[in-house]
CSV table of C-alpha atoms and ligand atoms in Angstrom, one decimal:
chain,number,residue,atom,x,y,z
A,22,MET,CA,-22.4,23.8,25.6
A,23,LYS,CA,-21.0,20.3,25.4
A,24,LEU,CA,-21.8,17.1,23.4
A,25,PHE,CA,-23.3,14.2,25.2
A,26,SER,CA,-23.6,10.4,24.8
A,27,CYS,CA,-26.4,8.0,25.1
A,28,PRO,CA,-26.4,6.1,28.4
A,29,HIS,CA,-27.5,3.0,26.6
A,30,CYS,CA,-25.5,2.8,23.4
A,31,SER,CA,-23.0,5.7,23.7
A,32,ASN,CA,-24.2,7.3,20.5
A,33,ARG,CA,-23.8,11.1,20.4
A,34,LEU,CA,-26.7,13.1,21.9
A,35,TYR,CA,-27.3,16.8,21.8
A,36,PHE,CA,-28.6,18.9,24.6
A,37,GLU,CA,-32.2,19.0,23.2
A,38,ASN,CA,-32.5,15.2,22.6
A,39,GLY,CA,-35.3,13.3,24.3
A,40,LEU,CA,-34.7,10.1,22.3
A,41,CYS,CA,-31.5,8.4,21.1
A,42,LEU,CA,-31.9,8.2,17.4
A,43,SER,CA,-29.5,5.3,17.2
A,44,CYS,CA,-31.0,2.8,19.8
A,45,GLY,CA,-34.4,4.4,20.3
A,46,THR,CA,-34.0,4.8,24.1
A,47,ALA,CA,-36.0,7.6,25.7
A,48,VAL,CA,-33.4,9.8,27.5
A,49,LEU,CA,-33.5,12.7,30.0
A,50,TYR,CA,-30.9,15.3,30.8
A,51,ASP,CA,-29.7,15.3,34.4
A,52,PRO,CA,-28.5,18.9,35.1
A,53,MET,CA,-26.7,17.8,38.3
A,54,THR,CA,-24.4,15.3,36.6
A,55,GLU,CA,-24.4,17.1,33.1
A,56,ASN,CA,-25.2,13.7,31.5
A,57,PHE,CA,-28.2,12.0,30.0
A,58,VAL,CA,-29.9,9.1,31.8
A,59,VAL,CA,-32.4,6.5,30.6
A,60,ALA,CA,-35.9,7.8,31.2
A,61,GLY,CA,-37.6,5.9,34.0
A,62,GLN,CA,-34.3,4.4,35.3
A,63,GLY,CA,-32.0,7.3,35.9
A,64,GLY,CA,-34.9,9.6,36.7
A,65,PHE,CA,-38.4,10.6,35.7
A,66,ALA,CA,-39.5,13.3,33.2
A,67,CYS,CA,-40.2,16.9,34.4
A,68,ASN,CA,-44.0,17.8,34.6
A,69,ASN,CA,-43.4,20.2,31.8
A,70,ALA,CA,-42.2,17.5,29.4
A,71,ALA,CA,-45.5,17.4,27.5
A,72,PRO,CA,-46.7,21.0,27.7
A,73,ALA,CA,-43.4,22.7,27.1
A,74,GLY,CA,-41.1,20.0,25.6
A,75,CYS,CA,-38.8,19.8,28.7
A,76,ASN,CA,-36.3,17.0,28.5
A,77,TRP,CA,-34.8,17.4,32.0
A,78,VAL,CA,-35.0,15.0,34.9
A,79,ALA,CA,-37.7,15.9,37.5
A,80,GLU,CA,-36.6,16.7,41.1
A,81,THR,CA,-38.5,14.3,43.4
A,82,GLU,CA,-40.0,17.0,45.7
A,83,THR,CA,-41.7,19.1,43.0
A,84,GLY,CA,-42.1,16.9,39.9
A,85,PHE,CA,-40.4,19.7,38.0
A,86,CYS,CA,-36.9,19.9,36.8
A,87,ARG,CA,-34.3,22.4,38.1
A,88,ALA,CA,-35.1,24.9,35.4
A,89,CYS,CA,-38.9,24.5,35.4
A,90,SER,CA,-39.1,24.8,39.2
A,91,LEU,CA,-38.0,28.4,38.8
A,92,ASN,CA,-41.2,29.3,36.9
A,93,LYS,CA,-43.7,31.6,38.8
A,94,THR,CA,-46.0,32.3,35.9
A,95,VAL,CA,-46.2,30.4,32.6
A,96,PRO,CA,-48.1,31.6,29.5
A,97,ASP,CA,-51.8,31.2,29.3
A,98,MET,CA,-52.2,28.0,27.2
A,99,SER,CA,-55.8,28.9,26.2
A,100,VAL,CA,-54.2,31.6,23.9
A,101,ALA,CA,-53.5,30.2,20.4
A,102,GLY,CA,-49.7,29.9,19.7
A,103,ASN,CA,-48.7,30.2,23.4
A,104,ASP,CA,-47.8,26.5,23.5
A,105,GLN,CA,-45.1,27.1,20.8
A,106,ARG,CA,-44.0,30.3,22.4
A,107,TRP,CA,-43.6,28.7,25.8
A,108,ALA,CA,-41.7,25.7,24.4
A,109,LYS,CA,-39.2,28.1,22.7
A,110,THR,CA,-38.9,30.1,25.8
A,111,GLU,CA,-38.1,27.1,28.0
A,112,ALA,CA,-35.6,25.7,25.5
A,113,ALA,CA,-33.7,29.0,25.7
A,114,LYS,CA,-34.0,29.0,29.5
A,115,ARG,CA,-32.6,25.5,29.8
A,116,ARG,CA,-29.5,26.5,27.9
A,117,ALA,CA,-29.1,29.5,30.2
A,118,VAL,CA,-29.6,27.5,33.4
A,119,TYR,CA,-27.2,24.7,32.1
A,120,GLN,CA,-24.5,27.3,32.1
A,121,LEU,CA,-25.3,28.8,35.5
A,122,LEU,CA,-25.0,25.4,37.1
A,123,HIS,CA,-21.9,24.7,35.1
A,124,PHE,CA,-20.3,27.8,36.7
A,125,GLY,CA,-21.3,26.6,40.1
A,126,LEU,CA,-23.7,29.5,40.6
A,127,ASP,CA,-26.6,29.3,43.0
A,128,VAL,CA,-29.8,28.5,41.1
A,129,ALA,CA,-32.6,28.3,43.6
A,130,PRO,CA,-36.3,29.1,43.3
A,131,LYS,CA,-37.8,31.8,45.5
A,132,ALA,CA,-39.2,30.2,48.7
A,133,SER,CA,-41.9,32.8,49.0
A,134,PRO,CA,-42.9,36.0,47.1
A,135,GLY,CA,-41.0,38.2,49.4
A,136,ASP,CA,-37.8,36.1,49.1
A,137,GLU,CA,-35.1,38.4,47.6
A,138,ILE,CA,-32.4,35.7,47.3
A,139,GLY,CA,-34.1,33.2,45.1
A,140,LEU,CA,-34.8,33.3,41.4
A,141,ALA,CA,-38.2,33.2,39.6
A,142,PHE,CA,-39.6,33.7,36.1
A,143,ASP,CA,-42.8,35.3,34.9
A,144,PHE,CA,-43.5,34.5,31.2
A,145,LEU,CA,-46.3,37.0,30.3
A,146,ALA,CA,-48.1,38.3,27.3
A,147,ASP,CA,-49.3,41.8,26.6
A,148,PRO,CA,-52.8,42.2,27.9
A,149,GLY,CA,-55.2,42.6,24.9
A,150,GLY,CA,-52.7,41.0,22.6
A,151,GLY,CA,-50.2,43.9,22.3
A,152,GLY,CA,-52.4,46.1,20.1
A,153,PRO,CA,-51.5,49.8,19.6
A,154,GLY,CA,-51.7,51.9,22.7
A,155,GLY,CA,-52.2,48.9,24.9
A,156,GLU,CA,-50.2,48.1,28.0
A,157,ARG,CA,-46.9,46.4,27.2
A,158,ILE,CA,-45.2,43.8,29.3
A,159,LEU,CA,-41.5,44.8,29.6
A,160,THR,CA,-38.8,42.2,29.8
A,161,GLY,CA,-36.7,42.9,32.9
A,162,HIS,CA,-35.4,42.0,36.4
A,163,ASP,CA,-36.6,42.9,39.8
A,164,ASN,CA,-35.1,41.4,42.9
A,165,GLY,CA,-34.7,37.9,41.4
A,166,LEU,CA,-38.0,38.0,39.5
A,167,ILE,CA,-37.2,37.9,35.7
A,168,THR,CA,-40.1,38.9,33.5
A,169,LEU,CA,-40.1,37.9,29.8
A,170,ASN,CA,-42.7,39.0,27.3
A,171,VAL,CA,-43.5,35.8,25.4
A,172,ALA,CA,-44.0,37.8,22.2
A,173,GLU,CA,-40.1,37.6,22.1
A,174,ALA,CA,-40.6,33.9,21.1
A,175,ASP,CA,-42.2,35.0,17.9
A,176,SER,CA,-39.5,35.5,15.3
A,177,PRO,CA,-41.3,38.3,13.4
A,178,GLU,CA,-42.2,40.2,16.6
A,179,ARG,CA,-38.6,39.9,17.9
A,180,GLU,CA,-37.1,41.0,14.6
A,181,LYS,CA,-39.4,44.0,14.5
A,182,MET,CA,-38.3,44.9,18.0
A,183,ARG,CA,-34.7,44.4,17.1
A,184,VAL,CA,-34.9,46.8,14.2
A,185,SER,CA,-36.9,49.4,16.1
A,186,MET,CA,-34.4,49.3,18.9
A,187,GLY,CA,-31.4,49.5,16.5
A,188,GLU,CA,-29.9,46.3,17.9
A,189,SER,CA,-27.7,44.0,16.0
A,190,TYR,CA,-28.6,40.9,18.1
A,191,ARG,CA,-31.8,39.9,19.9
A,192,THR,CA,-32.5,36.4,21.0
A,193,LEU,CA,-34.4,34.6,23.8
A,194,LEU,CA,-31.1,33.2,25.1
A,195,GLY,CA,-29.7,36.7,25.0
A,196,HIS,CA,-32.6,38.1,27.0
A,197,PHE,CA,-32.2,35.4,29.7
A,198,ARG,CA,-28.4,35.9,30.0
A,199,HIS,CA,-28.8,39.7,30.2
A,200,GLU,CA,-31.5,39.6,32.9
A,201,LEU,CA,-29.7,36.9,34.8
A,202,GLY,CA,-26.7,39.3,34.8
A,203,HIS,CA,-28.8,41.8,36.8
A,204,TYR,CA,-29.7,39.0,39.2
A,205,TYR,CA,-26.1,37.8,39.7
A,206,TRP,CA,-24.8,41.4,40.1
A,207,ASP,CA,-27.0,41.6,43.2
A,208,ARG,CA,-25.8,38.2,44.4
A,209,LEU,CA,-22.1,38.4,43.7
A,210,ILE,CA,-21.1,42.1,43.5
A,211,ARG,CA,-23.6,44.4,45.3
A,212,ASP,CA,-22.7,43.3,48.9
A,213,ASP,CA,-19.1,42.4,48.4
A,214,ALA,CA,-16.8,45.3,49.3
A,215,GLN,CA,-13.9,44.1,47.1
A,216,TRP,CA,-16.0,43.3,44.0
A,217,ILE,CA,-18.1,46.4,44.2
A,218,ASP,CA,-15.0,48.6,44.1
A,219,ARG,CA,-13.6,46.7,41.2
A,220,SER,CA,-17.0,46.9,39.4
A,221,ARG,CA,-17.1,50.7,39.8
A,222,ALA,CA,-13.6,51.0,38.4
A,223,VAL,CA,-14.4,48.9,35.4
A,224,PHE,CA,-18.1,49.7,34.6
A,225,GLY,CA,-18.5,53.0,36.4
A,226,ASP,CA,-20.5,54.1,39.5
A,227,GLU,CA,-23.9,52.3,39.5
A,228,ARG,CA,-25.3,54.8,42.0
A,229,GLU,CA,-25.9,57.2,39.1
A,230,ASP,CA,-29.7,57.6,38.9
A,231,TYR,CA,-30.9,54.7,36.8
A,232,MET,CA,-34.3,56.0,35.6
A,233,GLN,CA,-32.8,59.3,34.5
A,234,ALA,CA,-30.0,57.5,32.7
A,235,LEU,CA,-32.4,55.3,30.8
A,236,GLN,CA,-34.6,58.2,30.0
A,237,ARG,CA,-31.6,60.1,28.6
A,238,HIS,CA,-30.6,57.0,26.6
A,239,TYR,CA,-34.1,56.6,25.0
A,240,GLU,CA,-34.5,60.3,24.3
A,241,ALA,CA,-31.1,61.3,23.1
A,242,GLY,CA,-29.8,58.0,21.8
A,243,PRO,CA,-26.5,56.4,22.6
A,244,VAL,CA,-23.6,58.6,23.6
A,245,GLY,CA,-21.1,59.3,20.8
A,246,GLY,CA,-18.2,57.0,20.6
A,247,TRP,CA,-19.8,54.3,22.8
A,248,GLU,CA,-18.1,51.6,20.7
A,249,GLN,CA,-14.8,52.4,22.4
A,250,ASN,CA,-16.0,51.5,25.8
A,251,HIS,CA,-19.1,49.4,25.4
A,252,ILE,CA,-20.1,46.1,23.7
A,253,SER,CA,-23.5,47.6,22.7
A,254,HIS,CA,-25.1,51.1,22.6
A,255,TYR,CA,-27.5,49.9,25.3
A,256,ALA,CA,-24.6,49.1,27.5
A,257,ALA,CA,-23.6,52.8,27.4
A,258,SER,CA,-26.9,53.8,29.1
A,259,HIS,CA,-26.0,53.0,32.7
A,260,PRO,CA,-23.3,50.9,34.6
A,261,TRP,CA,-25.9,48.3,35.5
A,262,GLU,CA,-26.7,47.8,31.8
A,263,ASP,CA,-23.1,47.8,30.9
A,264,TRP,CA,-22.5,45.0,33.4
A,265,ALA,CA,-25.6,43.0,32.2
A,266,GLU,CA,-24.6,43.3,28.6
A,267,THR,CA,-21.0,42.4,29.2
A,268,TRP,CA,-22.0,39.4,31.4
A,269,ALA,CA,-24.3,38.1,28.7
A,270,HIS,CA,-21.5,38.4,26.1
A,271,TYR,CA,-19.1,36.6,28.3
A,272,LEU,CA,-21.6,33.7,28.6
A,273,HIS,CA,-22.2,33.7,24.8
A,274,ILE,CA,-18.5,33.5,24.3
A,275,TYR,CA,-17.8,30.9,26.9
A,276,ASP,CA,-20.7,28.7,25.7
A,277,THR,CA,-19.6,28.8,22.1
A,278,LEU,CA,-16.0,28.1,22.9
A,279,GLU,CA,-17.1,25.2,25.1
A,280,MET,CA,-18.8,23.7,22.0
A,281,VAL,CA,-15.7,24.5,19.9
A,282,ALA,CA,-13.7,22.5,22.4
A,283,ALA,CA,-16.2,19.6,22.5
A,284,LEU,CA,-16.1,19.5,18.7
A,285,ASN,CA,-12.3,19.6,18.8
A,286,MET,CA,-12.2,22.4,16.2
A,287,PRO,CA,-8.7,23.6,15.6
A,288,LEU,CA,-8.6,27.4,15.8
A,289,GLY,CA,-5.6,28.8,14.0
A,290,ARG,CA,-2.0,28.9,15.3
A,291,ILE,CA,-2.9,29.2,19.0
A,292,ASP,CA,-4.6,25.9,19.2
A,293,THR,CA,-2.6,23.7,21.4
A,294,ALA,CA,-5.6,22.0,23.1
A,295,VAL,CA,-6.6,19.6,20.3
A,296,GLU,CA,-4.0,16.9,20.9
A,297,HIS,CA,-4.2,17.5,24.6
A,298,ASP,CA,-7.9,17.1,24.6
A,299,LEU,CA,-8.0,13.8,22.8
A,300,PRO,CA,-8.9,10.9,25.0
A,301,PRO,CA,-6.0,8.6,25.9
A,302,ASN,CA,-7.2,5.8,23.6
A,303,GLU,CA,-7.1,7.8,20.4
A,304,GLY,CA,-7.7,4.7,18.2
A,305,GLU,CA,-11.3,4.4,19.4
A,306,PHE,CA,-12.1,7.8,17.9
A,307,ALA,CA,-10.0,7.5,14.8
A,308,ASP,CA,-13.0,7.7,12.5
A,309,THR,CA,-14.2,11.0,13.9
A,310,PRO,CA,-12.4,14.3,14.7
A,311,ILE,CA,-15.0,14.9,17.4
A,312,ALA,CA,-14.3,13.8,20.9
A,313,ALA,CA,-17.0,11.4,22.1
A,314,HIS,CA,-16.3,11.9,25.8
A,315,THR,CA,-16.3,15.5,26.6
A,316,GLU,CA,-16.3,15.7,30.4
A,317,GLN,CA,-12.8,17.2,30.7
A,318,ILE,CA,-13.1,19.7,27.8
A,319,GLU,CA,-13.3,23.3,28.8
A,320,PRO,CA,-12.4,26.6,27.1
A,321,PRO,CA,-9.0,28.0,28.1
A,322,ALA,CA,-8.8,29.0,31.8
A,323,ASP,CA,-6.5,31.9,30.8
A,324,PHE,CA,-8.6,34.9,29.7
A,325,ASP,CA,-6.2,36.2,27.1
A,326,GLU,CA,-6.1,32.8,25.4
A,327,LEU,CA,-9.9,32.6,25.6
A,328,LEU,CA,-10.3,36.0,24.0
A,329,THR,CA,-7.8,35.2,21.2
A,330,ARG,CA,-9.6,32.0,20.4
A,331,TRP,CA,-12.9,33.9,20.3
A,332,LEU,CA,-11.6,36.6,17.9
A,333,ILE,CA,-10.3,33.9,15.5
A,334,LEU,CA,-13.6,32.1,15.7
A,335,CYS,CA,-15.7,35.3,15.2
A,336,GLU,CA,-13.8,36.3,12.1
A,337,ALA,CA,-14.2,32.8,10.6
A,338,SER,CA,-17.9,32.4,11.5
A,339,ASN,CA,-18.8,35.8,10.4
A,340,GLN,CA,-17.2,35.2,7.0
A,341,ILE,CA,-18.8,31.8,6.7
A,342,ASN,CA,-22.3,33.3,7.5
A,343,ARG,CA,-21.8,35.9,4.8
A,344,CYS,CA,-21.0,33.2,2.3
A,345,MET,CA,-24.5,31.8,3.1
A,346,GLY,CA,-26.1,35.2,2.9
A,347,LEU,CA,-26.8,35.2,6.6
A,348,PRO,CA,-26.1,38.0,9.2
A,349,ASP,CA,-22.8,37.8,11.1
A,350,LEU,CA,-22.8,35.3,13.9
A,351,TYR,CA,-21.2,37.8,16.2
A,352,PRO,CA,-22.0,41.4,15.0
A,353,PHE,CA,-19.9,43.1,17.7
A,354,VAL,CA,-16.5,44.7,18.1
A,355,ILE,CA,-14.5,43.9,21.2
A,356,SER,CA,-12.4,47.0,22.0
A,357,GLU,CA,-9.5,46.8,24.4
A,358,GLN,CA,-11.7,48.4,27.1
A,359,VAL,CA,-14.5,46.0,26.5
A,360,GLY,CA,-12.0,43.2,26.7
A,361,GLU,CA,-11.1,44.4,30.2
A,362,LYS,CA,-14.8,44.3,31.1
A,363,LEU,CA,-15.1,40.7,29.9
A,364,ARG,CA,-11.9,39.9,31.9
A,365,PHE,CA,-13.8,41.1,35.0
A,366,VAL,CA,-16.6,38.6,34.4
A,367,HIS,CA,-14.1,35.9,33.7
A,368,GLU,CA,-12.3,36.5,37.0
A,369,LEU,CA,-15.5,36.8,39.0
A,370,LEU,CA,-16.8,33.5,37.7
A,371,ALA,CA,-13.5,31.8,38.3
A,372,GLU,CA,-13.6,32.9,41.9
A,373,THR,CA,-17.2,31.9,42.3
A,374,ARG,CA,-16.5,28.5,40.8
A,375,GLY,CA,-13.5,28.1,43.1
A,376,ARG,CA,-15.7,28.7,46.1
A,377,ALA,CA,-18.3,26.2,44.8
A,378,GLY,CA,-15.6,23.6,44.2
A,379,PRO,CA,-15.1,21.7,40.9
A,380,HIS,CA,-18.3,20.8,39.2
B,421,ZN,ZN1,-28.6,5.1,22.3
B,422,ZN,ZN1,-38.5,21.0,33.2
B,423,ZN,ZN1,-30.9,45.3,31.7
């Protein structure tokens, strides 16, 4: 994620802003230019601005923004609390979609229910309120349709799930990135002779029976020594899950390092980008170490440098969180093998981005 500036007064804006706190201008985020515009001049608000707190520009054909136009089913607003759950869900989804567009990935809604190429979201609640023995809505992906149980937007519910599943990390954004990983595996790898071979060499053969693999995982627990080869124990259940977990982690890492670059945070010895990233007219920004214009700032294009910066940042941020009595920011270990899996995602996205042209 980047930092932004007000189209009226150039004050800093953050991704979630709908109003410039300096000049009072109502602003909207335009995902196609990755900038904010003045509401009503540079574009009109998405139809979900009021019900779901969306701050993106509407597309003229639908009245919905790029992210909201992907919705197939939204939560039942007659249920108490669903307005809050939906707003939190959309906020996480917008962050996920921002990054997909940033990487030049195709983000198009399904044209019809049978369309297997497009993307769609179902935000559903357990029928009967999720009581014991009742039917549960499972978060998952099926041919471009991503289902999310909106109970995941309730912190106590999500924390209960996290503990019962033995996970060290569970967030709405993490769910989106993981499920989108399944979607882009179909789009970018499944039908590409070269990438499918490479995928099998790195993640294993995905033709292994998926349902059996998951059943084994849930019954017998994670395979011993999974930490050596996988970013999480769930990633050890099947090559598809390994891919989706690794993809999600790569997106977490990239997003965070993008913000580190936007903030001009020096990261240890390896940091050579700080001076380089400063705008030509340094004097203008002498009062702040943070770059005001961030269009050119990206994490390192070289994977080894990216990973090195990430490891330095993780150690620092984990220790800082502990000083505050908080859980680690990044409670994972990246083994050498996991590093190679992340490199696969890096190279795939670099190639995709190259095909789509500079964004
Ligand atoms: Zn302003
Ligand atoms: Zn929207
Ligand atoms: Zn999955």
